[in-house]
């Protein structure tokens, strides 16, 4: 009789789900994200893209920081790149 096939522990999927749940719950602002469903899909998406476009026009150094994040070694370095880009921008001084 052949030995039973190796199976991963059942808690592997539970750990992944718990991690994903923690990431979702630890949202920086904990602001609700509008659900995209039904006829409102395109409208919500277009509004979000317009706001992102405005931000990128006001702070082009954010694009450079986002590109530099590709080479950062860890999360702290990535956040530091974004904070430096924001600090060097004058859009934060606008009323």
Coordinates of C-alpha atoms in Angstrom, one line a residue, residues 18-61:
X18 CA -6.3 36.2 8.4
X19 CA -3.4 38.2 6.9
X20 CA -5.5 39.5 4.1
X21 CA -8.2 40.5 6.6
X22 CA -5.6 42.3 8.8
X23 CA -4.3 44.2 5.8
X24 CA -7.7 45.3 4.8
X25 CA -8.6 46.3 8.3
X26 CA -5.4 48.3 8.8
X27 CA -6.2 50.8 6.1
X28 CA -4.5 54.1 6.9
X29 CA -7.6 56.2 7.0
X30 CA -10.1 53.4 7.5
X31 CA -12.3 55.3 5.1
X32 CA -15.0 53.2 3.4
X33 CA -14.3 52.4 -0.3
X34 CA -17.4 52.7 -2.5
X35 CA -18.5 49.4 -4.0
X36 CA -18.2 49.3 -7.7
X37 CA -21.2 47.4 -9.0
X38 CA -24.1 47.8 -11.4
X39 CA -24.6 50.9 -13.5
X40 CA -22.5 53.1 -11.3
X41 CA -19.2 51.2 -12.2
X42 CA -17.9 53.5 -14.8
X43 CA -18.9 56.7 -13.0
X44 CA -17.1 55.7 -9.8
X45 CA -14.0 54.6 -11.7
X46 CA -13.9 57.8 -13.8
X47 CA -14.2 60.0 -10.7
X48 CA -11.3 58.1 -9.0
X49 CA -9.1 58.4 -12.1
X50 CA -9.9 62.1 -12.4
X51 CA -8.8 62.7 -8.8
X52 CA -5.6 60.7 -9.4
X53 CA -4.9 62.6 -12.5
X54 CA -5.3 65.9 -10.6
X55 CA -2.9 64.7 -7.9
X56 CA -0.3 63.6 -10.4
X57 CA -0.4 67.0 -12.2
X58 CA 0.0 68.8 -8.9
X59 CA 2.8 66.6 -7.6
X60 CA 4.8 65.0 -10.5
X61 CA 7.5 64.0 -8.1

